[in-house]
């Protein structure tokens, strides 16, 4: 465990109140409140949703990634971490894990030599995280898998499984009308392209998907703060946001705030890609405060431990890093096990070579030693570690293309085939596994990626970066990649790793992170709608209905970013009265097509062309009401 | 003609110098200069391209929509309009048109009553545009078509046709290496999905495509300022940006600046959607200063002429407006001829009814009079007008879906079928025609739109708004729609109408317009690459090559927005030295994968796995050079 026996520790600046900016990111979104749903198999479950109150009295419950931060009833103290009671009890109840003393913490975990660690500033930093130390747990018996996959294969529906089933379904009550529309008309059905999405996600369906390896629930037993989520082709498409530590200044509030900001806008998982000093300590800060799964790339930390010299990496250092991070509660590890020695020369003629950081580190190691990648050769030993904590594999695509010109080439496909072989090894150990994918791929070559992944990797979930569909948009690569992400999401990718506008150029700031997340929420939702995830388009329908009925506030609040939508509307029509006006600034009252449509409905009812006369009559009346009411509230424009 | 015989006109503020902001938007993009290419059939042609000078001495010529504004040798005076010699001579040389006095200008053209027009401020406004008045031309013989389609069908390769052929090909010299790569490897070929894109666009190919109606060259004979461009499935995908007059304040510089801003970022055509007062005068300002085709929706102006009362519209007023705008030089008209009386009730049960402004105006007219749409009943008379000036049809989709829920419904498809029928009528008159398309369409329903359009409209070019793939992204609809736009562009759409972040919320400002255009340039380029337009991906290859070789400045300058890319890089690594550093702020020097790839090349050469040993050897040497040079210029980071 982390050694804290030091004299004269500087006390943390505050152990109670979060700073102002933290309070800002914890404020619930407009007209929203946190509601919880309990389980049937596991009645103690409290599955969170964000309930949006519409101005017409409707209540719409949306998938909510923001965790306890947006629940005013939860006292947030980043120095203590999130309340963890619920999931701790689930893990305890399985009675197959035990607390243990853990590996000995080393100065090197934070990138320091032993003597450096005694500096007061560093002592203070570690002190800040002292209350976040937890005793690790692992499987009681050596070789035993305490993974969701192991339980699923034994027929057990864990609380985690029922939790994600409830979460994926959402509240069907408010969707009823929209779902009925979709059932009535074949035109409104999705096209799942061979996915097997049921009308209702049952806990048993979740279990079965996890057992088959078609979905994972990343959930380290040492991450009890987690609100479980599922990644799989037959579920809602998820997105990941990357965060990293600040090179210059770093405090617990600052690092946790990045996380809270990302999940506020909808990140389903967060990868902590910190490098440099203090990464062990920073990771404690993040995991203890994270309701979403945390992923890492352990080779980054391993490389720090050997002073950045790739050739000095050893299996022992890597292994020790895996255990270190597993004990902290990391939910999934990206490991570049497919960067095999014989594949490296295949990249030599590429336009942009190897563009994965992890991939290039391992390629260098392999070359210098002229030996096979140690992650590949020790893969079974890694499985033994993963299954003792339920850390999931994210098998990294170290040879992904970094330009259109390198897309779908021999190197990429050779690696993918290897990842498929390793998936089967992982599954023999009941280790949950997802597969990482490209990269830069032109639109017409995207589907082949998905098809090959499904074929070679036995339907293990695909987790892609973009793909970027052009190379010529530095500064706008969130858009270039959202195009590819939406398409591959529809084709079957389970999780999309976001790209920010700063991709290829620099480190994303707060606004870049938001832009990247929103672009990817659009891509993921577009994929959900296209696949026909039950209820996905109900939110679109509700928003469009609000749009048509000139319920401006509801239109903003059902959107992905209510505040920005309202601000944009305010720019041209700032008055409150404009939020109920029956037109907008784009067309003005004279040209408002939606207003005219009200007349159309009346007309259609009169001429009786429509089949459903009763419905029409109701609409006609509604139209008349609108006209009467509208006459008084139209603003004079121009 | 415009009556200018007024006493005491206020002289324009300046007839020489453009204001500062105008100078800003005229400044060539970084490292860029305007170059021109001449023709073979028509040696007098001066086809513009933007030549980008790379730091390694390469010269890359890119498609350039920015017109004479970015040519320092052209003196810009918005009060006089662009120099027009070139295309005037082409029109003259055909000797089938004549100048004539034109229709009498009316106060109502600008939305005023006669007495209002004498106000000094209005007089001043018109005075500003006095030097922009041109005598209109039309076909010498009644019923004669002076359209590009008519010439094409007679086997004539016009200067316009050769011009666009040169423009579409670009300079193949600099692309040679990249094109050779693509030819060597089948993997790099596009998938045109049935389009017939040749390896080289010849003037004869252009002629043939125009003759078949598969492409149009919008080019009113009264728009001699035009730099011709082509819209068709077998050519580069184009984008349109919409601009409109400012409601409050308006000056010629301000309105022209919007146009120049839009073409600076790549708008291929611009639609002037002005409404309200002074739209005739504003249109003169825009067309006389526009090197790109200008489209309008004439029903907007017609509606202004009847005080905004849709039911007061008449065929005579509409007809007069068409002639008015044809004489001014509008290149294409959106007309909602497919909003037929019997289709209107089909929209009654829609979630969002009719969302097209023009469509709803005509629907209202049809309903009130219970008569067939006068644009439909007078369609042949409209063709007579169009062909006398070579105004192209953009057959509007007045019944396009305004929400996912209404996509591909009966109303939309009934209208599309009608548009196909009208296309054949237009073609009988040799009138060039494109077809407008949706709207809001989920990803899996996009292809059906394209397929039906091709089938029903006989391969007339498709021109789509988006489509938006989700409804839940107010504030970010440029992204939601760029996804659909890229896909439908690949499937065969010839031109994409942009959507800005303000869509559904308010009037776009300057920054919104830029965001919308860049998002659509990405979509269009992604489509070009996927279709396999010859040379399209050469720009990606050149940029990726620069990225791989750490030529940061070249990477910025080959992007869609060089200044933003550079600014983003500056945020983390502002020093000039960072622009040649062999790493970036994203990974830092230790983790730089591209750096490691240099080693890979050396390694591959040593182990001799690769086929092309000589190439490898060269690369290995280069890698060594990099290492030697690199050791000295790496910046210490963190």
PDB file of C-alpha atoms in Angstrom, chain B residues 56-300:
ATOM      1  CA  UNK B  56      10.100  21.158 -48.815  1.00  0.00           C
ATOM      2  CA  UNK B  57       9.747  22.972 -52.105  1.00  0.00           C
ATOM      3  CA  UNK B  58       6.671  21.149 -53.356  1.00  0.00           C
ATOM      4  CA  UNK B  59       3.882  23.160 -54.904  1.00  0.00           C
ATOM      5  CA  UNK B  60       0.378  21.898 -54.406  1.00  0.00           C
ATOM      6  CA  UNK B  61      -2.464  23.370 -56.443  1.00  0.00           C
ATOM      7  CA  UNK B  62      -5.907  23.198 -54.831  1.00  0.00           C
ATOM      8  CA  UNK B  63      -9.422  23.852 -56.106  1.00  0.00           C
ATOM      9  CA  UNK B  64     -10.128  27.495 -55.421  1.00  0.00           C
ATOM     10  CA  UNK B  65     -13.583  29.005 -54.920  1.00  0.00           C
ATOM     11  CA  UNK B  66     -12.397  32.340 -53.574  1.00  0.00           C
ATOM     12  CA  UNK B  67     -12.473  34.184 -56.871  1.00  0.00           C
ATOM     13  CA  UNK B  68     -10.499  37.294 -57.768  1.00  0.00           C
ATOM     14  CA  UNK B  69     -10.668  38.456 -54.141  1.00  0.00           C
ATOM     15  CA  UNK B  70      -7.539  36.523 -53.258  1.00  0.00           C
ATOM     16  CA  UNK B  71      -5.663  37.673 -56.354  1.00  0.00           C
ATOM     17  CA  UNK B  72      -3.576  40.694 -55.347  1.00  0.00           C
ATOM     18  CA  UNK B  73      -3.388  41.697 -59.002  1.00  0.00           C
ATOM     19  CA  UNK B  74      -7.102  42.333 -59.197  1.00  0.00           C
ATOM     20  CA  UNK B  75      -8.340  45.672 -57.877  1.00  0.00           C
ATOM     21  CA  UNK B  76     -11.511  45.018 -55.939  1.00  0.00           C
ATOM     22  CA  UNK B  77     -14.181  47.697 -55.909  1.00  0.00           C
ATOM     23  CA  UNK B  78     -17.485  46.368 -54.642  1.00  0.00           C
ATOM     24  CA  UNK B  79     -19.240  49.454 -55.999  1.00  0.00           C
ATOM     25  CA  UNK B  80     -18.251  48.555 -59.518  1.00  0.00           C
ATOM     26  CA  UNK B  81     -18.438  44.788 -59.327  1.00  0.00           C
ATOM     27  CA  UNK B  82     -15.946  42.207 -60.502  1.00  0.00           C
ATOM     28  CA  UNK B  83     -14.151  42.493 -63.835  1.00  0.00           C
ATOM     29  CA  UNK B  84     -16.248  40.592 -66.326  1.00  0.00           C
ATOM     30  CA  UNK B  85     -14.451  40.661 -69.654  1.00  0.00           C
ATOM     31  CA  UNK B  86     -13.825  36.964 -70.001  1.00  0.00           C
ATOM     32  CA  UNK B  87     -17.253  35.422 -69.801  1.00  0.00           C
ATOM     33  CA  UNK B  88     -18.983  38.360 -71.526  1.00  0.00           C
ATOM     34  CA  UNK B  89     -16.933  37.579 -74.569  1.00  0.00           C
ATOM     35  CA  UNK B  90     -17.903  33.895 -74.460  1.00  0.00           C
ATOM     36  CA  UNK B  91     -21.582  34.790 -74.360  1.00  0.00           C
ATOM     37  CA  UNK B  92     -21.159  37.351 -77.114  1.00  0.00           C
ATOM     38  CA  UNK B  93     -19.287  34.922 -79.298  1.00  0.00           C
ATOM     39  CA  UNK B  94     -22.227  32.533 -79.311  1.00  0.00           C
ATOM     40  CA  UNK B  95     -24.218  35.281 -81.064  1.00  0.00           C
ATOM     41  CA  UNK B  96     -27.546  33.912 -79.914  1.00  0.00           C
ATOM     42  CA  UNK B  97     -28.415  36.516 -77.292  1.00  0.00           C
ATOM     43  CA  UNK B  98     -29.149  40.206 -77.338  1.00  0.00           C
ATOM     44  CA  UNK B  99     -29.156  43.051 -74.897  1.00  0.00           C
ATOM     45  CA  UNK B 100     -32.569  44.559 -74.297  1.00  0.00           C
ATOM     46  CA  UNK B 101     -34.135  47.159 -72.109  1.00  0.00           C
ATOM     47  CA  UNK B 102     -35.475  44.700 -69.547  1.00  0.00           C
ATOM     48  CA  UNK B 103     -38.590  44.881 -67.468  1.00  0.00           C
ATOM     49  CA  UNK B 104     -39.447  48.145 -65.779  1.00  0.00           C
ATOM     50  CA  UNK B 105     -38.122  48.316 -62.268  1.00  0.00           C
ATOM     51  CA  UNK B 106     -40.786  48.844 -59.632  1.00  0.00           C
ATOM     52  CA  UNK B 107     -40.567  50.163 -56.104  1.00  0.00           C
ATOM     53  CA  UNK B 108     -42.137  46.881 -55.087  1.00  0.00           C
ATOM     54  CA  UNK B 109     -39.042  44.993 -56.259  1.00  0.00           C
ATOM     55  CA  UNK B 110     -37.439  46.285 -53.098  1.00  0.00           C
ATOM     56  CA  UNK B 111     -40.566  45.835 -51.051  1.00  0.00           C
ATOM     57  CA  UNK B 112     -41.618  49.480 -51.055  1.00  0.00           C
ATOM     58  CA  UNK B 113     -44.587  51.453 -52.159  1.00  0.00           C
ATOM     59  CA  UNK B 114     -43.727  54.080 -54.765  1.00  0.00           C
ATOM     60  CA  UNK B 115     -43.942  57.021 -52.359  1.00  0.00           C
ATOM     61  CA  UNK B 116     -41.632  55.344 -49.819  1.00  0.00           C
ATOM     62  CA  UNK B 117     -38.882  55.050 -52.354  1.00  0.00           C
ATOM     63  CA  UNK B 118     -38.241  58.757 -52.397  1.00  0.00           C
ATOM     64  CA  UNK B 119     -36.866  58.691 -48.876  1.00  0.00           C
ATOM     65  CA  UNK B 120     -33.277  59.989 -48.948  1.00  0.00           C
ATOM     66  CA  UNK B 121     -31.889  56.954 -47.152  1.00  0.00           C
ATOM     67  CA  UNK B 122     -33.377  54.605 -49.740  1.00  0.00           C
ATOM     68  CA  UNK B 123     -32.240  56.807 -52.557  1.00  0.00           C
ATOM     69  CA  UNK B 124     -28.738  56.645 -51.157  1.00  0.00           C
ATOM     70  CA  UNK B 125     -28.920  52.895 -50.965  1.00  0.00           C
ATOM     71  CA  UNK B 126     -29.906  52.548 -54.570  1.00  0.00           C
ATOM     72  CA  UNK B 127     -27.355  55.119 -55.549  1.00  0.00           C
ATOM     73  CA  UNK B 128     -24.668  52.916 -54.043  1.00  0.00           C
ATOM     74  CA  UNK B 129     -25.501  50.233 -56.545  1.00  0.00           C
ATOM     75  CA  UNK B 130     -25.867  52.490 -59.536  1.00  0.00           C
ATOM     76  CA  UNK B 131     -22.582  51.499 -61.089  1.00  0.00           C
ATOM     77  CA  UNK B 132     -23.678  47.872 -60.779  1.00  0.00           C
ATOM     78  CA  UNK B 133     -26.603  48.215 -63.168  1.00  0.00           C
ATOM     79  CA  UNK B 134     -26.229  46.125 -66.299  1.00  0.00           C
ATOM     80  CA  UNK B 135     -28.378  45.904 -69.335  1.00  0.00           C
ATOM     81  CA  UNK B 136     -29.850  42.403 -69.395  1.00  0.00           C
ATOM     82  CA  UNK B 137     -29.477  39.929 -72.233  1.00  0.00           C
ATOM     83  CA  UNK B 138     -31.734  37.134 -73.324  1.00  0.00           C
ATOM     84  CA  UNK B 139     -32.048  34.675 -76.172  1.00  0.00           C
ATOM     85  CA  UNK B 140     -32.490  36.454 -79.476  1.00  0.00           C
ATOM     86  CA  UNK B 141     -35.222  34.158 -80.673  1.00  0.00           C
ATOM     87  CA  UNK B 142     -38.312  33.368 -78.708  1.00  0.00           C
ATOM     88  CA  UNK B 143     -38.328  29.752 -77.562  1.00  0.00           C
ATOM     89  CA  UNK B 144     -34.623  29.349 -78.165  1.00  0.00           C
ATOM     90  CA  UNK B 145     -32.544  27.767 -75.417  1.00  0.00           C
ATOM     91  CA  UNK B 146     -29.225  29.466 -74.723  1.00  0.00           C
ATOM     92  CA  UNK B 147     -28.392  26.933 -72.052  1.00  0.00           C
ATOM     93  CA  UNK B 148     -25.283  24.877 -71.545  1.00  0.00           C
ATOM     94  CA  UNK B 149     -27.509  21.855 -71.989  1.00  0.00           C
ATOM     95  CA  UNK B 150     -28.669  23.060 -75.384  1.00  0.00           C
ATOM     96  CA  UNK B 151     -25.099  23.591 -76.566  1.00  0.00           C
ATOM     97  CA  UNK B 152     -24.003  20.264 -75.130  1.00  0.00           C
ATOM     98  CA  UNK B 153     -26.766  18.468 -76.952  1.00  0.00           C
ATOM     99  CA  UNK B 154     -25.685  20.136 -80.158  1.00  0.00           C
ATOM    100  CA  UNK B 155     -22.187  18.782 -79.563  1.00  0.00           C
ATOM    101  CA  UNK B 156     -20.647  22.139 -78.682  1.00  0.00           C
ATOM    102  CA  UNK B 157     -17.933  22.285 -76.051  1.00  0.00           C
ATOM    103  CA  UNK B 158     -18.374  25.733 -74.594  1.00  0.00           C
ATOM    104  CA  UNK B 159     -15.613  27.629 -72.796  1.00  0.00           C
ATOM    105  CA  UNK B 160     -17.629  26.972 -69.626  1.00  0.00           C
ATOM    106  CA  UNK B 161     -17.300  23.232 -70.217  1.00  0.00           C
ATOM    107  CA  UNK B 162     -13.580  23.244 -70.777  1.00  0.00           C
ATOM    108  CA  UNK B 163     -13.191  25.568 -67.800  1.00  0.00           C
ATOM    109  CA  UNK B 164     -14.866  23.129 -65.423  1.00  0.00           C
ATOM    110  CA  UNK B 165     -12.954  20.186 -66.887  1.00  0.00           C
ATOM    111  CA  UNK B 166      -9.649  21.878 -66.044  1.00  0.00           C
ATOM    112  CA  UNK B 167     -10.947  22.875 -62.659  1.00  0.00           C
ATOM    113  CA  UNK B 168     -12.115  19.369 -61.755  1.00  0.00           C
ATOM    114  CA  UNK B 169      -8.836  17.742 -62.736  1.00  0.00           C
ATOM    115  CA  UNK B 170      -6.645  20.112 -60.824  1.00  0.00           C
ATOM    116  CA  UNK B 171      -2.945  20.001 -61.541  1.00  0.00           C
ATOM    117  CA  UNK B 172      -2.115  16.373 -61.977  1.00  0.00           C
ATOM    118  CA  UNK B 173       1.630  17.047 -61.935  1.00  0.00           C
ATOM    119  CA  UNK B 174       1.943  17.393 -58.184  1.00  0.00           C
ATOM    120  CA  UNK B 175      -0.416  14.474 -57.598  1.00  0.00           C
ATOM    121  CA  UNK B 176       1.592  12.091 -59.741  1.00  0.00           C
ATOM    122  CA  UNK B 177       3.310  10.262 -56.923  1.00  0.00           C
ATOM    123  CA  UNK B 178       0.128   9.881 -54.934  1.00  0.00           C
ATOM    124  CA  UNK B 179      -1.888   8.791 -57.931  1.00  0.00           C
ATOM    125  CA  UNK B 180       0.756   6.206 -58.754  1.00  0.00           C
ATOM    126  CA  UNK B 181       0.433   4.762 -55.247  1.00  0.00           C
ATOM    127  CA  UNK B 182      -3.290   4.482 -55.725  1.00  0.00           C
ATOM    128  CA  UNK B 183      -2.891   2.774 -59.064  1.00  0.00           C
ATOM    129  CA  UNK B 184      -0.386   0.297 -57.692  1.00  0.00           C
ATOM    130  CA  UNK B 185      -2.653  -0.830 -54.899  1.00  0.00           C
ATOM    131  CA  UNK B 186      -6.239  -1.891 -55.418  1.00  0.00           C
ATOM    132  CA  UNK B 187      -6.734  -1.206 -51.710  1.00  0.00           C
ATOM    133  CA  UNK B 188      -6.528   2.522 -52.399  1.00  0.00           C
ATOM    134  CA  UNK B 189      -9.267   2.592 -55.025  1.00  0.00           C
ATOM    135  CA  UNK B 190     -12.570   4.299 -54.291  1.00  0.00           C
ATOM    136  CA  UNK B 191     -16.012   2.757 -54.515  1.00  0.00           C
ATOM    137  CA  UNK B 192     -18.149   4.917 -56.732  1.00  0.00           C
ATOM    138  CA  UNK B 193     -21.324   2.861 -56.172  1.00  0.00           C
ATOM    139  CA  UNK B 194     -22.218   2.978 -59.818  1.00  0.00           C
ATOM    140  CA  UNK B 195     -21.076   6.466 -60.677  1.00  0.00           C
ATOM    141  CA  UNK B 196     -19.058   6.803 -63.871  1.00  0.00           C
ATOM    142  CA  UNK B 197     -16.068   8.879 -62.859  1.00  0.00           C
ATOM    143  CA  UNK B 198     -13.297   8.833 -65.472  1.00  0.00           C
ATOM    144  CA  UNK B 199      -9.594   8.937 -64.645  1.00  0.00           C
ATOM    145  CA  UNK B 200      -9.304  12.300 -66.372  1.00  0.00           C
ATOM    146  CA  UNK B 201     -12.169  14.751 -66.796  1.00  0.00           C
ATOM    147  CA  UNK B 202     -12.114  15.832 -70.423  1.00  0.00           C
ATOM    148  CA  UNK B 203     -14.097  18.730 -71.879  1.00  0.00           C
ATOM    149  CA  UNK B 204     -15.933  16.161 -73.973  1.00  0.00           C
ATOM    150  CA  UNK B 205     -16.877  14.228 -70.860  1.00  0.00           C
ATOM    151  CA  UNK B 206     -18.252  17.410 -69.355  1.00  0.00           C
ATOM    152  CA  UNK B 207     -20.248  18.086 -72.502  1.00  0.00           C
ATOM    153  CA  UNK B 208     -21.660  14.604 -72.495  1.00  0.00           C
ATOM    154  CA  UNK B 209     -22.674  14.741 -68.842  1.00  0.00           C
ATOM    155  CA  UNK B 210     -24.398  18.095 -69.334  1.00  0.00           C
ATOM    156  CA  UNK B 211     -26.137  16.819 -72.453  1.00  0.00           C
ATOM    157  CA  UNK B 212     -27.493  13.794 -70.570  1.00  0.00           C
ATOM    158  CA  UNK B 213     -28.657  15.979 -67.716  1.00  0.00           C
ATOM    159  CA  UNK B 214     -26.350  14.185 -65.285  1.00  0.00           C
ATOM    160  CA  UNK B 215     -24.570  17.439 -64.504  1.00  0.00           C
ATOM    161  CA  UNK B 216     -25.313  21.141 -64.718  1.00  0.00           C
ATOM    162  CA  UNK B 217     -23.161  24.230 -65.126  1.00  0.00           C
ATOM    163  CA  UNK B 218     -25.267  26.935 -63.502  1.00  0.00           C
ATOM    164  CA  UNK B 219     -24.372  29.988 -65.553  1.00  0.00           C
ATOM    165  CA  UNK B 220     -26.919  32.656 -66.320  1.00  0.00           C
ATOM    166  CA  UNK B 221     -25.851  34.649 -69.373  1.00  0.00           C
ATOM    167  CA  UNK B 222     -26.423  37.747 -67.215  1.00  0.00           C
ATOM    168  CA  UNK B 223     -23.790  36.649 -64.744  1.00  0.00           C
ATOM    169  CA  UNK B 224     -20.566  37.260 -66.670  1.00  0.00           C
ATOM    170  CA  UNK B 225     -18.617  37.627 -63.397  1.00  0.00           C
ATOM    171  CA  UNK B 226     -18.975  33.887 -62.932  1.00  0.00           C
ATOM    172  CA  UNK B 227     -16.125  31.396 -62.668  1.00  0.00           C
ATOM    173  CA  UNK B 228     -17.955  28.334 -63.971  1.00  0.00           C
ATOM    174  CA  UNK B 229     -18.330  25.188 -61.875  1.00  0.00           C
ATOM    175  CA  UNK B 230     -20.161  21.931 -62.388  1.00  0.00           C
ATOM    176  CA  UNK B 231     -22.642  20.019 -60.266  1.00  0.00           C
ATOM    177  CA  UNK B 232     -22.965  16.318 -60.998  1.00  0.00           C
ATOM    178  CA  UNK B 233     -22.449  12.887 -59.554  1.00  0.00           C
ATOM    179  CA  UNK B 234     -19.315  12.223 -61.600  1.00  0.00           C
ATOM    180  CA  UNK B 235     -17.561  15.368 -60.430  1.00  0.00           C
ATOM    181  CA  UNK B 236     -16.269  16.721 -57.143  1.00  0.00           C
ATOM    182  CA  UNK B 237     -19.013  17.043 -54.565  1.00  0.00           C
ATOM    183  CA  UNK B 238     -19.937  20.703 -54.132  1.00  0.00           C
ATOM    184  CA  UNK B 239     -21.324  22.633 -51.204  1.00  0.00           C
ATOM    185  CA  UNK B 240     -23.719  25.531 -51.015  1.00  0.00           C
ATOM    186  CA  UNK B 241     -23.808  28.191 -48.309  1.00  0.00           C
ATOM    187  CA  UNK B 242     -26.841  30.342 -47.647  1.00  0.00           C
ATOM    188  CA  UNK B 243     -26.595  34.034 -46.915  1.00  0.00           C
ATOM    189  CA  UNK B 244     -29.292  36.603 -46.259  1.00  0.00           C
ATOM    190  CA  UNK B 245     -29.539  40.328 -45.849  1.00  0.00           C
ATOM    191  CA  UNK B 246     -29.220  41.918 -42.455  1.00  0.00           C
ATOM    192  CA  UNK B 247     -32.572  43.050 -41.119  1.00  0.00           C
ATOM    193  CA  UNK B 248     -31.319  46.122 -39.295  1.00  0.00           C
ATOM    194  CA  UNK B 249     -28.384  47.651 -41.088  1.00  0.00           C
ATOM    195  CA  UNK B 250     -27.198  46.941 -44.551  1.00  0.00           C
ATOM    196  CA  UNK B 251     -24.502  48.287 -46.779  1.00  0.00           C
ATOM    197  CA  UNK B 252     -22.986  46.979 -49.949  1.00  0.00           C
ATOM    198  CA  UNK B 253     -19.684  46.177 -48.236  1.00  0.00           C
ATOM    199  CA  UNK B 254     -21.434  44.264 -45.519  1.00  0.00           C
ATOM    200  CA  UNK B 255     -23.484  42.120 -47.865  1.00  0.00           C
ATOM    201  CA  UNK B 256     -20.622  41.453 -50.263  1.00  0.00           C
ATOM    202  CA  UNK B 257     -18.350  40.620 -47.387  1.00  0.00           C
ATOM    203  CA  UNK B 258     -20.678  37.780 -46.367  1.00  0.00           C
ATOM    204  CA  UNK B 259     -20.333  36.354 -49.838  1.00  0.00           C
ATOM    205  CA  UNK B 260     -16.561  36.722 -49.886  1.00  0.00           C
ATOM    206  CA  UNK B 261     -16.316  35.128 -46.460  1.00  0.00           C
ATOM    207  CA  UNK B 262     -18.341  32.124 -47.622  1.00  0.00           C
ATOM    208  CA  UNK B 263     -16.301  31.515 -50.772  1.00  0.00           C
ATOM    209  CA  UNK B 264     -13.051  32.045 -48.887  1.00  0.00           C
ATOM    210  CA  UNK B 265     -13.804  28.881 -46.877  1.00  0.00           C
ATOM    211  CA  UNK B 266     -14.965  26.954 -49.882  1.00  0.00           C
ATOM    212  CA  UNK B 267     -18.617  27.564 -50.733  1.00  0.00           C
ATOM    213  CA  UNK B 268     -19.083  26.470 -54.360  1.00  0.00           C
ATOM    214  CA  UNK B 269     -22.398  28.251 -54.753  1.00  0.00           C
ATOM    215  CA  UNK B 270     -24.206  30.742 -52.567  1.00  0.00           C
ATOM    216  CA  UNK B 271     -27.922  31.048 -52.146  1.00  0.00           C
ATOM    217  CA  UNK B 272     -29.191  34.530 -51.411  1.00  0.00           C
ATOM    218  CA  UNK B 273     -32.148  33.950 -49.120  1.00  0.00           C
ATOM    219  CA  UNK B 274     -32.744  37.619 -48.347  1.00  0.00           C
ATOM    220  CA  UNK B 275     -36.236  38.659 -47.404  1.00  0.00           C
ATOM    221  CA  UNK B 276     -37.813  41.947 -46.415  1.00  0.00           C
ATOM    222  CA  UNK B 277     -36.870  45.326 -47.834  1.00  0.00           C
ATOM    223  CA  UNK B 278     -34.223  46.107 -50.457  1.00  0.00           C
ATOM    224  CA  UNK B 279     -33.841  42.576 -51.708  1.00  0.00           C
ATOM    225  CA  UNK B 280     -33.640  43.579 -55.341  1.00  0.00           C
ATOM    226  CA  UNK B 281     -30.891  46.072 -54.647  1.00  0.00           C
ATOM    227  CA  UNK B 282     -29.045  43.663 -52.368  1.00  0.00           C
ATOM    228  CA  UNK B 283     -29.172  41.021 -55.075  1.00  0.00           C
ATOM    229  CA  UNK B 284     -27.507  43.388 -57.539  1.00  0.00           C
ATOM    230  CA  UNK B 285     -24.745  43.966 -55.026  1.00  0.00           C
ATOM    231  CA  UNK B 286     -24.203  40.265 -54.546  1.00  0.00           C
ATOM    232  CA  UNK B 287     -24.363  39.020 -58.119  1.00  0.00           C
ATOM    233  CA  UNK B 288     -22.171  41.753 -59.558  1.00  0.00           C
ATOM    234  CA  UNK B 289     -19.532  40.813 -57.002  1.00  0.00           C
ATOM    235  CA  UNK B 290     -19.898  37.054 -57.131  1.00  0.00           C
ATOM    236  CA  UNK B 291     -17.557  34.625 -58.899  1.00  0.00           C
ATOM    237  CA  UNK B 292     -19.739  31.684 -57.799  1.00  0.00           C
ATOM    238  CA  UNK B 293     -23.236  30.810 -58.990  1.00  0.00           C
ATOM    239  CA  UNK B 294     -25.993  32.523 -57.043  1.00  0.00           C
ATOM    240  CA  UNK B 295     -29.221  30.708 -56.285  1.00  0.00           C
ATOM    241  CA  UNK B 296     -32.447  32.187 -54.965  1.00  0.00           C
ATOM    242  CA  UNK B 297     -35.946  31.131 -53.939  1.00  0.00           C
ATOM    243  CA  UNK B 298     -38.047  33.550 -56.016  1.00  0.00           C
ATOM    244  CA  UNK B 299     -41.230  32.804 -54.077  1.00  0.00           C
ATOM    245  CA  UNK B 300     -39.739  34.676 -51.125  1.00  0.00           C
TER     246      UNK B 300
END
